[in-house]
């Protein structure tokens, strides 16, 4: 490889490096999108008092909603 090839390769790497933060087109907020949406806590209305649920961090229609899995919680708590 000649020195001009190495220089071009380095320039391309420098240009592409900032783009690693743009995951799935979400941009700089990609890491913050899922933060704080669901909290793991004891299920409020469950028969088994020791069971844990994933509850929305914010109230939906005046109440905190809880779900069995984090995936369901993330999907339903993020709906507008």
GROMACS .gro file of N, CA and C in nm:
model
  240
    1UNK      N    1   0.084  -0.117   0.000
    1UNK     CA    2   0.000   0.000   0.000
    1UNK      C    3   0.089   0.124   0.000
    2UNK      N    4   0.056   0.215  -0.085
    2UNK     CA    5   0.137   0.336  -0.090
    2UNK      C    6   0.093   0.434   0.018
    3UNK      N    7   0.173   0.536   0.038
    3UNK     CA    8   0.143   0.633   0.143
    3UNK      C    9   0.015   0.711   0.112
    4UNK      N   10  -0.017   0.729  -0.015
    4UNK     CA   11  -0.140   0.801  -0.050
    4UNK      C   12  -0.264   0.716  -0.015
    5UNK      N   13  -0.252   0.583  -0.030
    5UNK     CA   14  -0.362   0.494   0.009
    5UNK      C   15  -0.385   0.499   0.160
    6UNK      N   16  -0.278   0.499   0.236
    6UNK     CA   17  -0.287   0.504   0.381
    6UNK      C   18  -0.347   0.638   0.425
    7UNK      N   19  -0.308   0.746   0.361
    7UNK     CA   20  -0.362   0.878   0.394
    7UNK      C   21  -0.512   0.884   0.367
    8UNK      N   22  -0.555   0.832   0.254
    8UNK     CA   23  -0.697   0.831   0.220
    8UNK      C   24  -0.774   0.744   0.319
    9UNK      N   25  -0.717   0.630   0.355
    9UNK     CA   26  -0.781   0.542   0.453
    9UNK      C   27  -0.797   0.612   0.588
   10UNK      N   28  -0.696   0.684   0.632
   10UNK     CA   29  -0.702   0.757   0.759
   10UNK      C   30  -0.807   0.867   0.754
   11UNK      N   31  -0.815   0.937   0.643
   11UNK     CA   32  -0.915   1.044   0.628
   11UNK      C   33  -1.055   0.986   0.635
   12UNK      N   34  -1.077   0.873   0.570
   12UNK     CA   35  -1.209   0.808   0.574
   12UNK      C   36  -1.244   0.765   0.716
   13UNK      N   37  -1.148   0.709   0.789
   13UNK     CA   38  -1.173   0.670   0.928
   13UNK      C   39  -1.208   0.790   1.015
   14UNK      N   40  -1.138   0.900   0.996
   14UNK     CA   41  -1.165   1.020   1.075
   14UNK      C   42  -1.304   1.074   1.044
   15UNK      N   43  -1.346   1.067   0.920
   15UNK     CA   44  -1.478   1.116   0.881
   15UNK      C   45  -1.588   1.025   0.936
   16UNK      N   46  -1.566   0.894   0.934
   16UNK     CA   47  -1.668   0.799   0.976
   16UNK      C   48  -1.675   0.780   1.128
   17UNK      N   49  -1.571   0.815   1.200
   17UNK     CA   50  -1.569   0.791   1.344
   17UNK      C   51  -1.687   0.854   1.419
   18UNK      N   52  -1.724   0.980   1.395
   18UNK     CA   53  -1.839   1.038   1.468
   18UNK      C   54  -1.972   0.968   1.438
   19UNK      N   55  -1.981   0.899   1.327
   19UNK     CA   56  -2.107   0.833   1.290
   19UNK      C   57  -2.136   0.709   1.373
   20UNK      N   58  -2.040   0.660   1.450
   20UNK     CA   59  -2.066   0.540   1.530
   20UNK      C   60  -2.171   0.566   1.638
   21UNK      N   61  -2.196   0.693   1.671
   21UNK     CA   62  -2.299   0.726   1.770
   21UNK      C   63  -2.439   0.719   1.710
   22UNK      N   64  -2.451   0.722   1.580
   22UNK     CA   65  -2.581   0.721   1.515
   22UNK      C   66  -2.624   0.577   1.488
   23UNK      N   67  -2.674   0.512   1.592
   23UNK     CA   68  -2.716   0.373   1.584
   23UNK      C   69  -2.862   0.367   1.542
   24UNK      N   70  -2.892   0.291   1.440
   24UNK     CA   71  -3.029   0.274   1.390
   24UNK      C   72  -3.096   0.407   1.361
   25UNK      N   73  -3.022   0.507   1.322
   25UNK     CA   74  -3.078   0.636   1.287
   25UNK      C   75  -3.132   0.716   1.404
   26UNK      N   76  -3.098   0.678   1.526
   26UNK     CA   77  -3.152   0.747   1.643
   26UNK      C   78  -3.065   0.864   1.687
   27UNK      N   79  -2.945   0.875   1.637
   27UNK     CA   80  -2.862   0.988   1.670
   27UNK      C   81  -2.805   0.986   1.809
   28UNK      N   82  -2.775   1.101   1.862
   28UNK     CA   83  -2.708   1.112   1.991
   28UNK      C   84  -2.795   1.068   2.107
   29UNK      N   85  -2.925   1.065   2.092
   29UNK     CA   86  -3.015   1.026   2.200
   29UNK      C   87  -3.042   0.876   2.203
   30UNK      N   88  -2.970   0.798   2.124
   30UNK     CA   89  -2.996   0.655   2.117
   30UNK      C   90  -2.980   0.587   2.252
   31UNK      N   91  -2.881   0.626   2.330
   31UNK     CA   92  -2.861   0.565   2.460
   31UNK      C   93  -2.960   0.612   2.564
   32UNK      N   94  -3.020   0.728   2.545
   32UNK     CA   95  -3.112   0.785   2.643
   32UNK      C   96  -3.257   0.750   2.615
   33UNK      N   97  -3.287   0.693   2.500
   33UNK     CA   98  -3.426   0.669   2.462
   33UNK      C   99  -3.495   0.572   2.558
   34UNK      N  100  -3.423   0.470   2.602
   34UNK     CA  101  -3.485   0.368   2.686
   34UNK      C  102  -3.462   0.392   2.835
   35UNK      N  103  -3.384   0.492   2.868
   35UNK     CA  104  -3.349   0.517   3.007
   35UNK      C  105  -3.469   0.568   3.086
   36UNK      N  106  -3.496   0.509   3.198
   36UNK     CA  107  -3.598   0.559   3.287
   36UNK      C  108  -3.741   0.537   3.244
   37UNK      N  109  -3.764   0.460   3.139
   37UNK     CA  110  -3.900   0.436   3.093
   37UNK      C  111  -3.971   0.336   3.183
   38UNK      N  112  -3.902   0.230   3.222
   38UNK     CA  113  -3.962   0.126   3.304
   38UNK      C  114  -3.876   0.100   3.428
   39UNK      N  115  -3.944   0.079   3.540
   39UNK     CA  116  -3.876   0.047   3.665
   39UNK      C  117  -3.923  -0.089   3.715
   40UNK      N  118  -3.831  -0.167   3.766
   40UNK     CA  119  -3.868  -0.298   3.820
   40UNK      C  120  -3.909  -0.281   3.966
   41UNK      N  121  -4.028  -0.331   3.999
   41UNK     CA  122  -4.078  -0.321   4.136
   41UNK      C  123  -4.175  -0.435   4.163
   42UNK      N  124  -4.224  -0.442   4.286
   42UNK     CA  125  -4.321  -0.545   4.321
   42UNK      C  126  -4.452  -0.518   4.248
   43UNK      N  127  -4.518  -0.624   4.205
   43UNK     CA  128  -4.645  -0.609   4.134
   43UNK      C  129  -4.751  -0.557   4.230
   44UNK      N  130  -4.823  -0.452   4.193
   44UNK     CA  131  -4.919  -0.392   4.285
   44UNK      C  132  -5.045  -0.476   4.309
   45UNK      N  133  -5.093  -0.546   4.209
   45UNK     CA  134  -5.220  -0.618   4.222
   45UNK      C  135  -5.205  -0.769   4.207
   46UNK      N  136  -5.084  -0.819   4.222
   46UNK     CA  137  -5.061  -0.961   4.202
   46UNK      C  138  -5.099  -1.046   4.321
   47UNK      N  139  -5.135  -1.170   4.294
   47UNK     CA  140  -5.168  -1.263   4.402
   47UNK      C  141  -5.041  -1.302   4.478
   48UNK      N  142  -4.931  -1.314   4.404
   48UNK     CA  143  -4.802  -1.349   4.464
   48UNK      C  144  -4.730  -1.220   4.501
   49UNK      N  145  -4.717  -1.192   4.628
   49UNK     CA  146  -4.659  -1.065   4.676
   49UNK      C  147  -4.511  -1.051   4.643
   50UNK      N  148  -4.440  -1.163   4.621
   50UNK     CA  149  -4.297  -1.157   4.595
   50UNK      C  150  -4.263  -1.142   4.448
   51UNK      N  151  -4.362  -1.142   4.361
   51UNK     CA  152  -4.338  -1.133   4.217
   51UNK      C  153  -4.301  -0.990   4.179
   52UNK      N  154  -4.210  -0.974   4.084
   52UNK     CA  155  -4.172  -0.840   4.039
   52UNK      C  156  -4.231  -0.813   3.901
   53UNK      N  157  -4.262  -0.688   3.879
   53UNK     CA  158  -4.316  -0.642   3.751
   53UNK      C  159  -4.230  -0.526   3.701
   54UNK      N  160  -4.254  -0.488   3.578
   54UNK     CA  161  -4.189  -0.372   3.519
   54UNK      C  162  -4.297  -0.266   3.501
   55UNK      N  163  -4.282  -0.154   3.573
   55UNK     CA  164  -4.385  -0.049   3.573
   55UNK      C  165  -4.334   0.075   3.501
   56UNK      N  166  -4.425   0.144   3.433
   56UNK     CA  167  -4.391   0.269   3.365
   56UNK      C  168  -4.344   0.373   3.466
   57UNK      N  169  -4.246   0.451   3.429
   57UNK     CA  170  -4.193   0.555   3.517
   57UNK      C  171  -4.288   0.673   3.530
   58UNK      N  172  -4.370   0.694   3.429
   58UNK     CA  173  -4.465   0.804   3.431
   58UNK      C  174  -4.607   0.750   3.430
   59UNK      N  175  -4.698   0.831   3.477
   59UNK     CA  176  -4.837   0.788   3.483
   59UNK      C  177  -4.900   0.792   3.343
   60UNK      N  178  -4.980   0.690   3.314
   60UNK     CA  179  -5.057   0.684   3.191
   60UNK      C  180  -5.203   0.687   3.231
   61UNK      N  181  -5.273   0.791   3.188
   61UNK     CA  182  -5.413   0.811   3.224
   61UNK      C  183  -5.432   0.810   3.376
   62UNK      N  184  -5.340   0.876   3.447
   62UNK     CA  185  -5.353   0.892   3.591
   62UNK      C  186  -5.304   0.778   3.678
   63UNK      N  187  -5.246   0.674   3.619
   63UNK     CA  188  -5.196   0.563   3.702
   63UNK      C  189  -5.069   0.504   3.642
   64UNK      N  190  -4.992   0.440   3.729
   64UNK     CA  191  -4.872   0.371   3.685
   64UNK      C  192  -4.912   0.234   3.633
   65UNK      N  193  -4.875   0.202   3.513
   65UNK     CA  194  -4.908   0.072   3.455
   65UNK      C  195  -4.790  -0.024   3.475
   66UNK      N  196  -4.821  -0.151   3.507
   66UNK     CA  197  -4.718  -0.252   3.529
   66UNK      C  198  -4.739  -0.370   3.435
   67UNK      N  199  -4.628  -0.430   3.390
   67UNK     CA  200  -4.631  -0.540   3.295
   67UNK      C  201  -4.535  -0.649   3.339
   68UNK      N  202  -4.555  -0.769   3.286
   68UNK     CA  203  -4.473  -0.884   3.327
   68UNK      C  204  -4.329  -0.876   3.276
   69UNK      N  205  -4.310  -0.831   3.152
   69UNK     CA  206  -4.175  -0.828   3.095
   69UNK      C  207  -4.132  -0.685   3.064
   70UNK      N  208  -4.002  -0.665   3.061
   70UNK     CA  209  -3.947  -0.533   3.032
   70UNK      C  210  -3.976  -0.493   2.888
   71UNK      N  211  -3.975  -0.591   2.797
   71UNK     CA  212  -4.001  -0.562   2.656
   71UNK      C  213  -4.141  -0.505   2.636
   72UNK      N  214  -4.240  -0.566   2.701
   72UNK     CA  215  -4.378  -0.518   2.690
   72UNK      C  216  -4.388  -0.379   2.752
   73UNK      N  217  -4.325  -0.361   2.866
   73UNK     CA  218  -4.328  -0.232   2.935
   73UNK      C  219  -4.268  -0.123   2.846
   74UNK      N  220  -4.152  -0.149   2.787
   74UNK     CA  221  -4.086  -0.051   2.703
   74UNK      C  222  -4.174  -0.013   2.583
   75UNK      N  223  -4.237  -0.112   2.524
   75UNK     CA  224  -4.320  -0.088   2.406
   75UNK      C  225  -4.445  -0.007   2.443
   76UNK      N  226  -4.513  -0.043   2.550
   76UNK     CA  227  -4.639   0.022   2.585
   76UNK      C  228  -4.622   0.155   2.658
   77UNK      N  229  -4.514   0.169   2.734
   77UNK     CA  230  -4.493   0.295   2.805
   77UNK      C  231  -4.445   0.406   2.712
   78UNK      N  232  -4.386   0.370   2.600
   78UNK     CA  233  -4.335   0.470   2.505
   78UNK      C  234  -4.441   0.514   2.405
   79UNK      N  235  -4.560   0.455   2.409
   79UNK     CA  236  -4.665   0.497   2.316
   79UNK      C  237  -4.715   0.635   2.354
   80UNK      N  238  -4.738   0.720   2.254
   80UNK     CA  239  -4.788   0.854   2.285
   80UNK      C  240  -4.932   0.852   2.333
   0.00000   0.00000   0.00000
